[in-house]
Tab-separated table of C-alpha atoms in Angstrom:
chain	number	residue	atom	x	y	z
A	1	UNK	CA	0.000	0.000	0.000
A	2	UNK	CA	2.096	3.227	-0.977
A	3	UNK	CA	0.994	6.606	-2.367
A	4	UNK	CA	-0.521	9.110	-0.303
A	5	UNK	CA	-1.970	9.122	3.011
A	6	UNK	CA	-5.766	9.445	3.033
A	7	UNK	CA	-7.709	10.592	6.111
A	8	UNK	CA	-8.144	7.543	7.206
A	9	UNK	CA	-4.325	6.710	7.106
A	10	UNK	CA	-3.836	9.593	9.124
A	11	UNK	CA	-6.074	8.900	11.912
A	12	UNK	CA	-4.699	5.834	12.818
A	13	UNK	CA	-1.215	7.227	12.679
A	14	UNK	CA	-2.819	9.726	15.293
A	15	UNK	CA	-4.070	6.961	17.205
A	16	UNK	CA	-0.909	4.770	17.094
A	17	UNK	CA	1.233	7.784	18.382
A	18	UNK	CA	-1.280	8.711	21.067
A	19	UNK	CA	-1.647	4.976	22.404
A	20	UNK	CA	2.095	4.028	22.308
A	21	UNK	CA	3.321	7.426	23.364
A	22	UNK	CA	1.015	7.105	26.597
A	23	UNK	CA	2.633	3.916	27.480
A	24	UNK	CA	6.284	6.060	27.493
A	25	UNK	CA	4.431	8.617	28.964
A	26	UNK	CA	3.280	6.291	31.990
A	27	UNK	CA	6.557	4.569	32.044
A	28	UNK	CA	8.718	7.161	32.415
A	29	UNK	CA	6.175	9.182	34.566
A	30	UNK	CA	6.536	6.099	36.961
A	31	UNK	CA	10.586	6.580	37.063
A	32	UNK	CA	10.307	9.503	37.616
A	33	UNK	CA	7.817	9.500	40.903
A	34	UNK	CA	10.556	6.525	42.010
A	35	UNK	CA	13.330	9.387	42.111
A	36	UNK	CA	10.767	11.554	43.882
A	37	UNK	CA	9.539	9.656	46.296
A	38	UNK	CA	12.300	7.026	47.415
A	39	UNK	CA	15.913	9.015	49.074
A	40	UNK	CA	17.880	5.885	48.774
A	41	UNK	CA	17.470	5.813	44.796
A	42	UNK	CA	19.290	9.506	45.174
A	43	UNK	CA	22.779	8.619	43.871
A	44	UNK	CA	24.328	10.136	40.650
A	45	UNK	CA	24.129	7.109	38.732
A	46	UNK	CA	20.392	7.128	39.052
A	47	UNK	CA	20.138	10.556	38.714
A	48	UNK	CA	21.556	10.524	35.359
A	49	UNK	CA	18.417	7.549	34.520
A	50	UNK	CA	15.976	10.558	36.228
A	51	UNK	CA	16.879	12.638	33.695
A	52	UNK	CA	17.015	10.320	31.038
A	53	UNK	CA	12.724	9.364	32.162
A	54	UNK	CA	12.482	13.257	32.559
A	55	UNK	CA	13.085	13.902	29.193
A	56	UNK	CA	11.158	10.445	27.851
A	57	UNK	CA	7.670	12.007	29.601
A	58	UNK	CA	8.359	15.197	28.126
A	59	UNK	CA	8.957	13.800	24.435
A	60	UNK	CA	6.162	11.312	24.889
A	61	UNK	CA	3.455	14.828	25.829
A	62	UNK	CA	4.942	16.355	23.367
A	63	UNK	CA	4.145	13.745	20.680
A	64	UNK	CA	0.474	13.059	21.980
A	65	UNK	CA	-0.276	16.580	21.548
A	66	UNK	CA	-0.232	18.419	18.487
A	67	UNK	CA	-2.955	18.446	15.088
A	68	UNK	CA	-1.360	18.897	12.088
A	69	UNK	CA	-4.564	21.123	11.239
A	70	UNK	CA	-3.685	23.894	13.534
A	71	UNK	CA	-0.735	25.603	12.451
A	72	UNK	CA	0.889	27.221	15.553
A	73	UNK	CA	0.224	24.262	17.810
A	74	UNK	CA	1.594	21.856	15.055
A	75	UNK	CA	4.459	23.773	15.661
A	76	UNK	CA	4.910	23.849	18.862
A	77	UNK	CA	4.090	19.981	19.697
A	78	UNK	CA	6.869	19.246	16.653
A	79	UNK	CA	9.843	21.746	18.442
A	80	UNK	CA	9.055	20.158	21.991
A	81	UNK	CA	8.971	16.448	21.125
A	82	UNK	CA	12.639	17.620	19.161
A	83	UNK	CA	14.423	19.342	21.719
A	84	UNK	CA	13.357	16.529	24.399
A	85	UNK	CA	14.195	12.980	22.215
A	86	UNK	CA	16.823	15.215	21.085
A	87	UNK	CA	17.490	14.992	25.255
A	88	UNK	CA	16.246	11.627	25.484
A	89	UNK	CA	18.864	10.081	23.403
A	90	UNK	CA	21.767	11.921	24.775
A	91	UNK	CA	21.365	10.957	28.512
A	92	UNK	CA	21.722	7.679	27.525
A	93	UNK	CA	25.059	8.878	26.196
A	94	UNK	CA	25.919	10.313	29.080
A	95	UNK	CA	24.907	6.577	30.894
A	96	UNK	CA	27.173	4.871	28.730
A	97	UNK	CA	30.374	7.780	29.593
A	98	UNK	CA	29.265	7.301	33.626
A	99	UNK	CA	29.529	3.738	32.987
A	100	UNK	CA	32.968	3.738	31.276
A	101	UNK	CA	34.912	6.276	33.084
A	102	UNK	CA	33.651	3.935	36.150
A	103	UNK	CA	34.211	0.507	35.458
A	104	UNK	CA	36.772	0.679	32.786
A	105	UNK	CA	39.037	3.650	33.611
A	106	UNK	CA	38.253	3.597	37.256
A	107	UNK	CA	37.803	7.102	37.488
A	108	UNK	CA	35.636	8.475	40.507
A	109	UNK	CA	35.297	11.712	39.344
A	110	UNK	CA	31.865	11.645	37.387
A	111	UNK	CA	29.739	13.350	39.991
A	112	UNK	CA	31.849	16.794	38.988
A	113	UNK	CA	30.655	16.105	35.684
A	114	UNK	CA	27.007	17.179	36.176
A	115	UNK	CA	27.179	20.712	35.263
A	116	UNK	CA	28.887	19.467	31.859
A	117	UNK	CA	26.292	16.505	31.340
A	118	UNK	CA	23.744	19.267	31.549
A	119	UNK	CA	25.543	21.564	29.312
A	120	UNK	CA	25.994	19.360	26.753
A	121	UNK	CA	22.244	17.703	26.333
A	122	UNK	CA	20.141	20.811	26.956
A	123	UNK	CA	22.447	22.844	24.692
A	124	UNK	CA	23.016	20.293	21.893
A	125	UNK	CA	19.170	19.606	22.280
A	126	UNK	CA	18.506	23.498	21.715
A	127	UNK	CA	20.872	23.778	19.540
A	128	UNK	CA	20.143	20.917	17.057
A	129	UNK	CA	15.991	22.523	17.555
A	130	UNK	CA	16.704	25.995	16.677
A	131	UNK	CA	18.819	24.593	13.422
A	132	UNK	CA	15.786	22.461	12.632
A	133	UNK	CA	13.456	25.249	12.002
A	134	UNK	CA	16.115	26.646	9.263
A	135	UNK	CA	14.370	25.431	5.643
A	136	UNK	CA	10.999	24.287	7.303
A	137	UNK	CA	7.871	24.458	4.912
A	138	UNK	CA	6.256	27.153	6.908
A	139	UNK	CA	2.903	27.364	4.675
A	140	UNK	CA	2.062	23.404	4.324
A	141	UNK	CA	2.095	20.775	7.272
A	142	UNK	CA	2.484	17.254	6.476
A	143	UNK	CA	0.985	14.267	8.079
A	144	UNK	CA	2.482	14.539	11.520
A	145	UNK	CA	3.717	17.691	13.265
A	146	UNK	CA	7.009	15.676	13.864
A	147	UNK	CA	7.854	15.494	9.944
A	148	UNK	CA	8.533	18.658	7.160
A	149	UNK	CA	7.593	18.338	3.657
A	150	UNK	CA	9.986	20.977	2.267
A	151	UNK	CA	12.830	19.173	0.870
A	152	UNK	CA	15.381	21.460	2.410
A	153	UNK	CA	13.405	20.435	5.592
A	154	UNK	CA	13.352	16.881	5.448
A	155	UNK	CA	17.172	17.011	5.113
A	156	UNK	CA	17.916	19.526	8.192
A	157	UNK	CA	15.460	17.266	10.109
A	158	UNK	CA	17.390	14.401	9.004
A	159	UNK	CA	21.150	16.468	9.931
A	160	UNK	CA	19.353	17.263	13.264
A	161	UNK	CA	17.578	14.226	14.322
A	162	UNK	CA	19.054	11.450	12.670
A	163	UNK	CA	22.424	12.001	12.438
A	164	UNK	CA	23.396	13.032	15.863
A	165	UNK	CA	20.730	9.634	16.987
A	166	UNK	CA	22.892	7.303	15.422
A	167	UNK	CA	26.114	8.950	16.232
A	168	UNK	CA	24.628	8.312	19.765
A	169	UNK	CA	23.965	5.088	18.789
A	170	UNK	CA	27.428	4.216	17.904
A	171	UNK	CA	29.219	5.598	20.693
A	172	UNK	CA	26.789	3.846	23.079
A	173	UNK	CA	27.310	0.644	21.440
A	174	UNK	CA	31.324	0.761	21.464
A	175	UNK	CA	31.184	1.683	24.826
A	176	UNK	CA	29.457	-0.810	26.433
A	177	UNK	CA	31.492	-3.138	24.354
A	178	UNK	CA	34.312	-1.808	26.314
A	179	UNK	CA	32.451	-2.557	29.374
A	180	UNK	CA	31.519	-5.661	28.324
A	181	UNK	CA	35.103	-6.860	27.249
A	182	UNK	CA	36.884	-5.557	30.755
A	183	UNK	CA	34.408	-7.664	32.802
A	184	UNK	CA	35.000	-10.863	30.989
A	185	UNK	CA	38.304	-10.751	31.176
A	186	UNK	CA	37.625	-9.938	34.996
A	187	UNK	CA	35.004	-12.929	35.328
A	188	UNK	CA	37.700	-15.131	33.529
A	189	UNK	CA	40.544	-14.670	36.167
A	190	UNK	CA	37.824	-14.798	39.095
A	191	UNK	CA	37.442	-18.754	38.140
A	192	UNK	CA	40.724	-19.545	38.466
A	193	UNK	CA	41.351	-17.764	41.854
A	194	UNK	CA	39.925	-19.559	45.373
A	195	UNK	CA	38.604	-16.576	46.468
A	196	UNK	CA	34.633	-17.642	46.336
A	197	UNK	CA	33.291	-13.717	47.263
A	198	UNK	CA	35.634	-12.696	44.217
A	199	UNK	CA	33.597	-15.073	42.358
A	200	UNK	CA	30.794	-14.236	43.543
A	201	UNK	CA	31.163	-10.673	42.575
A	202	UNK	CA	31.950	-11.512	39.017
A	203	UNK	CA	28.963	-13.797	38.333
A	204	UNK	CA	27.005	-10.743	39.741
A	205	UNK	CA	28.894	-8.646	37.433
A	206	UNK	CA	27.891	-10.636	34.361
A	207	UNK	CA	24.213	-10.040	35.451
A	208	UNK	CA	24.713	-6.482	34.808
A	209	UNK	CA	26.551	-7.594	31.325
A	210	UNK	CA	23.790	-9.374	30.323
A	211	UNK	CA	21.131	-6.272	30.555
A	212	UNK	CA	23.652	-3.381	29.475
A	213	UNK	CA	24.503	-5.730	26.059
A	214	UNK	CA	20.635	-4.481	25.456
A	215	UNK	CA	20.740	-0.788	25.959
A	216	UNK	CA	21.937	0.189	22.348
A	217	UNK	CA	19.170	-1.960	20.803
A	218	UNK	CA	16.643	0.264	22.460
A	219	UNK	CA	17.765	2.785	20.529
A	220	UNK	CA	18.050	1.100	17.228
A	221	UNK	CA	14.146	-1.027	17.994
A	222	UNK	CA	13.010	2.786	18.009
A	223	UNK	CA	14.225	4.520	15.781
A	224	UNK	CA	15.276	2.086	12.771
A	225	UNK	CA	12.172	1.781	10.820
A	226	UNK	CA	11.794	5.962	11.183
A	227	UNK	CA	15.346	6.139	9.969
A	228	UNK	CA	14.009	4.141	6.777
A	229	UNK	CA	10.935	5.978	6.199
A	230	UNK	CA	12.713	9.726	6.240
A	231	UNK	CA	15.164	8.230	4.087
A	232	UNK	CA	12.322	6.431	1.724
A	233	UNK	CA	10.703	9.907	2.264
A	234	UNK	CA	13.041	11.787	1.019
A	235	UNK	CA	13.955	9.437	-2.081
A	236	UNK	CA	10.540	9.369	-3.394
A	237	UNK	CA	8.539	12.310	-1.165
A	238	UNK	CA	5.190	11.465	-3.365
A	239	UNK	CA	5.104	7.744	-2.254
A	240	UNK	CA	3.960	6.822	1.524
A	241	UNK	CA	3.996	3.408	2.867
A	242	UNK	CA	1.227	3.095	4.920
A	243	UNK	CA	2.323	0.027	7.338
A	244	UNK	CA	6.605	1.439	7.184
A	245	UNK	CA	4.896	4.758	8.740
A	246	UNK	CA	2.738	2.625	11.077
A	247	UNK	CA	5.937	0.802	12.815
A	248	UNK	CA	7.689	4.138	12.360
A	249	UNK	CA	5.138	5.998	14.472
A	250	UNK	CA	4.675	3.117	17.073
A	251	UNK	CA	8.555	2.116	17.792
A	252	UNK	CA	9.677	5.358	18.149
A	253	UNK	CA	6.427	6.295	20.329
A	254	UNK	CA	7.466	3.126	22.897
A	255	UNK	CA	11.236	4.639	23.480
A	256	UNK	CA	10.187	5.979	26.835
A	257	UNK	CA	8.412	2.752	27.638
A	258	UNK	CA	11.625	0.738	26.608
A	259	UNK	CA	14.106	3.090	28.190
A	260	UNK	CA	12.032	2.817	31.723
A	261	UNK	CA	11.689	-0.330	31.835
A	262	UNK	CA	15.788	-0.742	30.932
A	263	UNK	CA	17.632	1.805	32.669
A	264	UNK	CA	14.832	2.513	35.257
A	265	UNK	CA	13.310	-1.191	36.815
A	266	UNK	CA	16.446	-2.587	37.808
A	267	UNK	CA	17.038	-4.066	41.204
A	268	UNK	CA	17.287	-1.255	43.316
A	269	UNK	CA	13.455	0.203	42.773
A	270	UNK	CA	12.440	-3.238	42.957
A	271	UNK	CA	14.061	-3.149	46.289
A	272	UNK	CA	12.525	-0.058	47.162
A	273	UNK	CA	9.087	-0.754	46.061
A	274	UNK	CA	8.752	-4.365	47.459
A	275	UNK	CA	9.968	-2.737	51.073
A	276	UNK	CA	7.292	0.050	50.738
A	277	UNK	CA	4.809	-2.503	50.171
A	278	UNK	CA	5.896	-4.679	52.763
A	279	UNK	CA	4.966	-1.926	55.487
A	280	UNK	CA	1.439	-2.186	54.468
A	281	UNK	CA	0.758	-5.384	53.217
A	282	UNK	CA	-0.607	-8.130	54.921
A	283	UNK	CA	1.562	-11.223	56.808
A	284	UNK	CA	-0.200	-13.890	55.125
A	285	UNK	CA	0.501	-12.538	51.884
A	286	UNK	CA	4.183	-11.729	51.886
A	287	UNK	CA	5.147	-15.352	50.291
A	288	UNK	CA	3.458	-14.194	47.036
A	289	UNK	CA	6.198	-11.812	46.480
A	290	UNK	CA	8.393	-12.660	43.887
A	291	UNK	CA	11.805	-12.453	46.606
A	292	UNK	CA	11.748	-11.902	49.727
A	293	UNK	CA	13.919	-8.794	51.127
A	294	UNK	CA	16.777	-11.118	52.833
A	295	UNK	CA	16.668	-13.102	49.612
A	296	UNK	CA	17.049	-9.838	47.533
A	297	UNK	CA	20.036	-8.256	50.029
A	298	UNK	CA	21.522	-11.615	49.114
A	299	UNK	CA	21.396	-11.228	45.530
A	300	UNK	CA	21.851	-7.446	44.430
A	301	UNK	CA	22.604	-6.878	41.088
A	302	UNK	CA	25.498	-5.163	40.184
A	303	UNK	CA	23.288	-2.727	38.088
A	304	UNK	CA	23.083	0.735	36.719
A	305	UNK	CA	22.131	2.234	39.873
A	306	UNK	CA	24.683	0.729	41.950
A	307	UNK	CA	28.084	1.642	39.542
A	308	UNK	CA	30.251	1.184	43.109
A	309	UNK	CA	30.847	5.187	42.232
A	310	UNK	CA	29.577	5.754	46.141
A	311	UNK	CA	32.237	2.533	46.816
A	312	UNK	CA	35.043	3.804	45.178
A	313	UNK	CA	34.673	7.410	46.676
Protein backbone atom coordinates (compact mmCIF):
# COMPACT_ATOMS: atom_id res chain seq x y z
CA UNK A 1 0.00 0.00 0.00
CA UNK A 2 2.10 3.23 -0.98
CA UNK A 3 0.99 6.61 -2.37
CA UNK A 4 -0.52 9.11 -0.30
CA UNK A 5 -1.97 9.12 3.01
CA UNK A 6 -5.77 9.44 3.03
CA UNK A 7 -7.71 10.59 6.11
CA UNK A 8 -8.14 7.54 7.21
CA UNK A 9 -4.32 6.71 7.11
CA UNK A 10 -3.84 9.59 9.12
CA UNK A 11 -6.07 8.90 11.91
CA UNK A 12 -4.70 5.83 12.82
CA UNK A 13 -1.21 7.23 12.68
CA UNK A 14 -2.82 9.73 15.29
CA UNK A 15 -4.07 6.96 17.20
CA UNK A 16 -0.91 4.77 17.09
CA UNK A 17 1.23 7.78 18.38
CA UNK A 18 -1.28 8.71 21.07
CA UNK A 19 -1.65 4.98 22.40
CA UNK A 20 2.10 4.03 22.31
CA UNK A 21 3.32 7.43 23.36
CA UNK A 22 1.02 7.11 26.60
CA UNK A 23 2.63 3.92 27.48
CA UNK A 24 6.28 6.06 27.49
CA UNK A 25 4.43 8.62 28.96
CA UNK A 26 3.28 6.29 31.99
CA UNK A 27 6.56 4.57 32.04
CA UNK A 28 8.72 7.16 32.42
CA UNK A 29 6.17 9.18 34.57
CA UNK A 30 6.54 6.10 36.96
CA UNK A 31 10.59 6.58 37.06
CA UNK A 32 10.31 9.50 37.62
CA UNK A 33 7.82 9.50 40.90
CA UNK A 34 10.56 6.53 42.01
CA UNK A 35 13.33 9.39 42.11
CA UNK A 36 10.77 11.55 43.88
CA UNK A 37 9.54 9.66 46.30
CA UNK A 38 12.30 7.03 47.41
CA UNK A 39 15.91 9.01 49.07
CA UNK A 40 17.88 5.88 48.77
CA UNK A 41 17.47 5.81 44.80
CA UNK A 42 19.29 9.51 45.17
CA UNK A 43 22.78 8.62 43.87
CA UNK A 44 24.33 10.14 40.65
CA UNK A 45 24.13 7.11 38.73
CA UNK A 46 20.39 7.13 39.05
CA UNK A 47 20.14 10.56 38.71
CA UNK A 48 21.56 10.52 35.36
CA UNK A 49 18.42 7.55 34.52
CA UNK A 50 15.98 10.56 36.23
CA UNK A 51 16.88 12.64 33.70
CA UNK A 52 17.01 10.32 31.04
CA UNK A 53 12.72 9.36 32.16
CA UNK A 54 12.48 13.26 32.56
CA UNK A 55 13.09 13.90 29.19
CA UNK A 56 11.16 10.44 27.85
CA UNK A 57 7.67 12.01 29.60
CA UNK A 58 8.36 15.20 28.13
CA UNK A 59 8.96 13.80 24.43
CA UNK A 60 6.16 11.31 24.89
CA UNK A 61 3.46 14.83 25.83
CA UNK A 62 4.94 16.35 23.37
CA UNK A 63 4.15 13.75 20.68
CA UNK A 64 0.47 13.06 21.98
CA UNK A 65 -0.28 16.58 21.55
CA UNK A 66 -0.23 18.42 18.49
CA UNK A 67 -2.95 18.45 15.09
CA UNK A 68 -1.36 18.90 12.09
CA UNK A 69 -4.56 21.12 11.24
CA UNK A 70 -3.69 23.89 13.53
CA UNK A 71 -0.73 25.60 12.45
CA UNK A 72 0.89 27.22 15.55
CA UNK A 73 0.22 24.26 17.81
CA UNK A 74 1.59 21.86 15.06
CA UNK A 75 4.46 23.77 15.66
CA UNK A 76 4.91 23.85 18.86
CA UNK A 77 4.09 19.98 19.70
CA UNK A 78 6.87 19.25 16.65
CA UNK A 79 9.84 21.75 18.44
CA UNK A 80 9.05 20.16 21.99
CA UNK A 81 8.97 16.45 21.12
CA UNK A 82 12.64 17.62 19.16
CA UNK A 83 14.42 19.34 21.72
CA UNK A 84 13.36 16.53 24.40
CA UNK A 85 14.20 12.98 22.21
CA UNK A 86 16.82 15.22 21.09
CA UNK A 87 17.49 14.99 25.25
CA UNK A 88 16.25 11.63 25.48
CA UNK A 89 18.86 10.08 23.40
CA UNK A 90 21.77 11.92 24.78
CA UNK A 91 21.37 10.96 28.51
CA UNK A 92 21.72 7.68 27.52
CA UNK A 93 25.06 8.88 26.20
CA UNK A 94 25.92 10.31 29.08
CA UNK A 95 24.91 6.58 30.89
CA UNK A 96 27.17 4.87 28.73
CA UNK A 97 30.37 7.78 29.59
CA UNK A 98 29.27 7.30 33.63
CA UNK A 99 29.53 3.74 32.99
CA UNK A 100 32.97 3.74 31.28
CA UNK A 101 34.91 6.28 33.08
CA UNK A 102 33.65 3.93 36.15
CA UNK A 103 34.21 0.51 35.46
CA UNK A 104 36.77 0.68 32.79
CA UNK A 105 39.04 3.65 33.61
CA UNK A 106 38.25 3.60 37.26
CA UNK A 107 37.80 7.10 37.49
CA UNK A 108 35.64 8.47 40.51
CA UNK A 109 35.30 11.71 39.34
CA UNK A 110 31.87 11.65 37.39
CA UNK A 111 29.74 13.35 39.99
CA UNK A 112 31.85 16.79 38.99
CA UNK A 113 30.65 16.11 35.68
CA UNK A 114 27.01 17.18 36.18
CA UNK A 115 27.18 20.71 35.26
CA UNK A 116 28.89 19.47 31.86
CA UNK A 117 26.29 16.51 31.34
CA UNK A 118 23.74 19.27 31.55
CA UNK A 119 25.54 21.56 29.31
CA UNK A 120 25.99 19.36 26.75
CA UNK A 121 22.24 17.70 26.33
CA UNK A 122 20.14 20.81 26.96
CA UNK A 123 22.45 22.84 24.69
CA UNK A 124 23.02 20.29 21.89
CA UNK A 125 19.17 19.61 22.28
CA UNK A 126 18.51 23.50 21.72
CA UNK A 127 20.87 23.78 19.54
CA UNK A 128 20.14 20.92 17.06
CA UNK A 129 15.99 22.52 17.56
CA UNK A 130 16.70 25.99 16.68
CA UNK A 131 18.82 24.59 13.42
CA UNK A 132 15.79 22.46 12.63
CA UNK A 133 13.46 25.25 12.00
CA UNK A 134 16.12 26.65 9.26
CA UNK A 135 14.37 25.43 5.64
CA UNK A 136 11.00 24.29 7.30
CA UNK A 137 7.87 24.46 4.91
CA UNK A 138 6.26 27.15 6.91
CA UNK A 139 2.90 27.36 4.68
CA UNK A 140 2.06 23.40 4.32
CA UNK A 141 2.09 20.77 7.27
CA UNK A 142 2.48 17.25 6.48
CA UNK A 143 0.99 14.27 8.08
CA UNK A 144 2.48 14.54 11.52
CA UNK A 145 3.72 17.69 13.27
CA UNK A 146 7.01 15.68 13.86
CA UNK A 147 7.85 15.49 9.94
CA UNK A 148 8.53 18.66 7.16
CA UNK A 149 7.59 18.34 3.66
CA UNK A 150 9.99 20.98 2.27
CA UNK A 151 12.83 19.17 0.87
CA UNK A 152 15.38 21.46 2.41
CA UNK A 153 13.40 20.43 5.59
CA UNK A 154 13.35 16.88 5.45
CA UNK A 155 17.17 17.01 5.11
CA UNK A 156 17.92 19.53 8.19
CA UNK A 157 15.46 17.27 10.11
CA UNK A 158 17.39 14.40 9.00
CA UNK A 159 21.15 16.47 9.93
CA UNK A 160 19.35 17.26 13.26
CA UNK A 161 17.58 14.23 14.32
CA UNK A 162 19.05 11.45 12.67
CA UNK A 163 22.42 12.00 12.44
CA UNK A 164 23.40 13.03 15.86
CA UNK A 165 20.73 9.63 16.99
CA UNK A 166 22.89 7.30 15.42
CA UNK A 167 26.11 8.95 16.23
CA UNK A 168 24.63 8.31 19.76
CA UNK A 169 23.96 5.09 18.79
CA UNK A 170 27.43 4.22 17.90
CA UNK A 171 29.22 5.60 20.69
CA UNK A 172 26.79 3.85 23.08
CA UNK A 173 27.31 0.64 21.44
CA UNK A 174 31.32 0.76 21.46
CA UNK A 175 31.18 1.68 24.83
CA UNK A 176 29.46 -0.81 26.43
CA UNK A 177 31.49 -3.14 24.35
CA UNK A 178 34.31 -1.81 26.31
CA UNK A 179 32.45 -2.56 29.37
CA UNK A 180 31.52 -5.66 28.32
CA UNK A 181 35.10 -6.86 27.25
CA UNK A 182 36.88 -5.56 30.76
CA UNK A 183 34.41 -7.66 32.80
CA UNK A 184 35.00 -10.86 30.99
CA UNK A 185 38.30 -10.75 31.18
CA UNK A 186 37.62 -9.94 35.00
CA UNK A 187 35.00 -12.93 35.33
CA UNK A 188 37.70 -15.13 33.53
CA UNK A 189 40.54 -14.67 36.17
CA UNK A 190 37.82 -14.80 39.09
CA UNK A 191 37.44 -18.75 38.14
CA UNK A 192 40.72 -19.55 38.47
CA UNK A 193 41.35 -17.76 41.85
CA UNK A 194 39.93 -19.56 45.37
CA UNK A 195 38.60 -16.58 46.47
CA UNK A 196 34.63 -17.64 46.34
CA UNK A 197 33.29 -13.72 47.26
CA UNK A 198 35.63 -12.70 44.22
CA UNK A 199 33.60 -15.07 42.36
CA UNK A 200 30.79 -14.24 43.54
CA UNK A 201 31.16 -10.67 42.57
CA UNK A 202 31.95 -11.51 39.02
CA UNK A 203 28.96 -13.80 38.33
CA UNK A 204 27.01 -10.74 39.74
CA UNK A 205 28.89 -8.65 37.43
CA UNK A 206 27.89 -10.64 34.36
CA UNK A 207 24.21 -10.04 35.45
CA UNK A 208 24.71 -6.48 34.81
CA UNK A 209 26.55 -7.59 31.32
CA UNK A 210 23.79 -9.37 30.32
CA UNK A 211 21.13 -6.27 30.56
CA UNK A 212 23.65 -3.38 29.47
CA UNK A 213 24.50 -5.73 26.06
CA UNK A 214 20.63 -4.48 25.46
CA UNK A 215 20.74 -0.79 25.96
CA UNK A 216 21.94 0.19 22.35
CA UNK A 217 19.17 -1.96 20.80
CA UNK A 218 16.64 0.26 22.46
CA UNK A 219 17.77 2.78 20.53
CA UNK A 220 18.05 1.10 17.23
CA UNK A 221 14.15 -1.03 17.99
CA UNK A 222 13.01 2.79 18.01
CA UNK A 223 14.23 4.52 15.78
CA UNK A 224 15.28 2.09 12.77
CA UNK A 225 12.17 1.78 10.82
CA UNK A 226 11.79 5.96 11.18
CA UNK A 227 15.35 6.14 9.97
CA UNK A 228 14.01 4.14 6.78
CA UNK A 229 10.93 5.98 6.20
CA UNK A 230 12.71 9.73 6.24
CA UNK A 231 15.16 8.23 4.09
CA UNK A 232 12.32 6.43 1.72
CA UNK A 233 10.70 9.91 2.26
CA UNK A 234 13.04 11.79 1.02
CA UNK A 235 13.96 9.44 -2.08
CA UNK A 236 10.54 9.37 -3.39
CA UNK A 237 8.54 12.31 -1.16
CA UNK A 238 5.19 11.46 -3.36
CA UNK A 239 5.10 7.74 -2.25
CA UNK A 240 3.96 6.82 1.52
CA UNK A 241 4.00 3.41 2.87
CA UNK A 242 1.23 3.10 4.92
CA UNK A 243 2.32 0.03 7.34
CA UNK A 244 6.61 1.44 7.18
CA UNK A 245 4.90 4.76 8.74
CA UNK A 246 2.74 2.62 11.08
CA UNK A 247 5.94 0.80 12.81
CA UNK A 248 7.69 4.14 12.36
CA UNK A 249 5.14 6.00 14.47
CA UNK A 250 4.67 3.12 17.07
CA UNK A 251 8.55 2.12 17.79
CA UNK A 252 9.68 5.36 18.15
CA UNK A 253 6.43 6.29 20.33
CA UNK A 254 7.47 3.13 22.90
CA UNK A 255 11.24 4.64 23.48
CA UNK A 256 10.19 5.98 26.84
CA UNK A 257 8.41 2.75 27.64
CA UNK A 258 11.63 0.74 26.61
CA UNK A 259 14.11 3.09 28.19
CA UNK A 260 12.03 2.82 31.72
CA UNK A 261 11.69 -0.33 31.83
CA UNK A 262 15.79 -0.74 30.93
CA UNK A 263 17.63 1.81 32.67
CA UNK A 264 14.83 2.51 35.26
CA UNK A 265 13.31 -1.19 36.82
CA UNK A 266 16.45 -2.59 37.81
CA UNK A 267 17.04 -4.07 41.20
CA UNK A 268 17.29 -1.25 43.32
CA UNK A 269 13.45 0.20 42.77
CA UNK A 270 12.44 -3.24 42.96
CA UNK A 271 14.06 -3.15 46.29
CA UNK A 272 12.52 -0.06 47.16
CA UNK A 273 9.09 -0.75 46.06
CA UNK A 274 8.75 -4.37 47.46
CA UNK A 275 9.97 -2.74 51.07
CA UNK A 276 7.29 0.05 50.74
CA UNK A 277 4.81 -2.50 50.17
CA UNK A 278 5.90 -4.68 52.76
CA UNK A 279 4.97 -1.93 55.49
CA UNK A 280 1.44 -2.19 54.47
CA UNK A 281 0.76 -5.38 53.22
CA UNK A 282 -0.61 -8.13 54.92
CA UNK A 283 1.56 -11.22 56.81
CA UNK A 284 -0.20 -13.89 55.13
CA UNK A 285 0.50 -12.54 51.88
CA UNK A 286 4.18 -11.73 51.89
CA UNK A 287 5.15 -15.35 50.29
CA UNK A 288 3.46 -14.19 47.04
CA UNK A 289 6.20 -11.81 46.48
CA UNK A 290 8.39 -12.66 43.89
CA UNK A 291 11.80 -12.45 46.61
CA UNK A 292 11.75 -11.90 49.73
CA UNK A 293 13.92 -8.79 51.13
CA UNK A 294 16.78 -11.12 52.83
CA UNK A 295 16.67 -13.10 49.61
CA UNK A 296 17.05 -9.84 47.53
CA UNK A 297 20.04 -8.26 50.03
CA UNK A 298 21.52 -11.61 49.11
CA UNK A 299 21.40 -11.23 45.53
CA UNK A 300 21.85 -7.45 44.43
CA UNK A 301 22.60 -6.88 41.09
CA UNK A 302 25.50 -5.16 40.18
CA UNK A 303 23.29 -2.73 38.09
CA UNK A 304 23.08 0.73 36.72
CA UNK A 305 22.13 2.23 39.87
CA UNK A 306 24.68 0.73 41.95
CA UNK A 307 28.08 1.64 39.54
CA UNK A 308 30.25 1.18 43.11
CA UNK A 309 30.85 5.19 42.23
CA UNK A 310 29.58 5.75 46.14
CA UNK A 311 32.24 2.53 46.82
CA UNK A 312 35.04 3.80 45.18
CA UNK A 313 34.67 7.41 46.68
Amino acid sequence: MAGTLTAHDRRVLMAVNAGASSLSFVGSGFIVLCYVLFKELRKFSFKLVFYLALSDMLCSFFTMVGDPSKGFFCYAQGYSAHFFCVASFLWTTTIAFTLHRTVVRHKTDVEDLEAVFHLYVWGTSLVTTVVRSFGNDHGHLGASCWTQTGRTGKAVHFITFYMPLWGAILYNGFTYFQVIRMLNNATRMAVGMSDRSYQLDARVDMKAVNRWGYYPLILIGSWAFGTINRIHDFVEPGHKIFWLSVLDVGTASLMGLFNSIAYGLNSSVRRAIYERLELFWPEKLRRWFPNNSRHRNQQQDSELVSLKIQDQQ
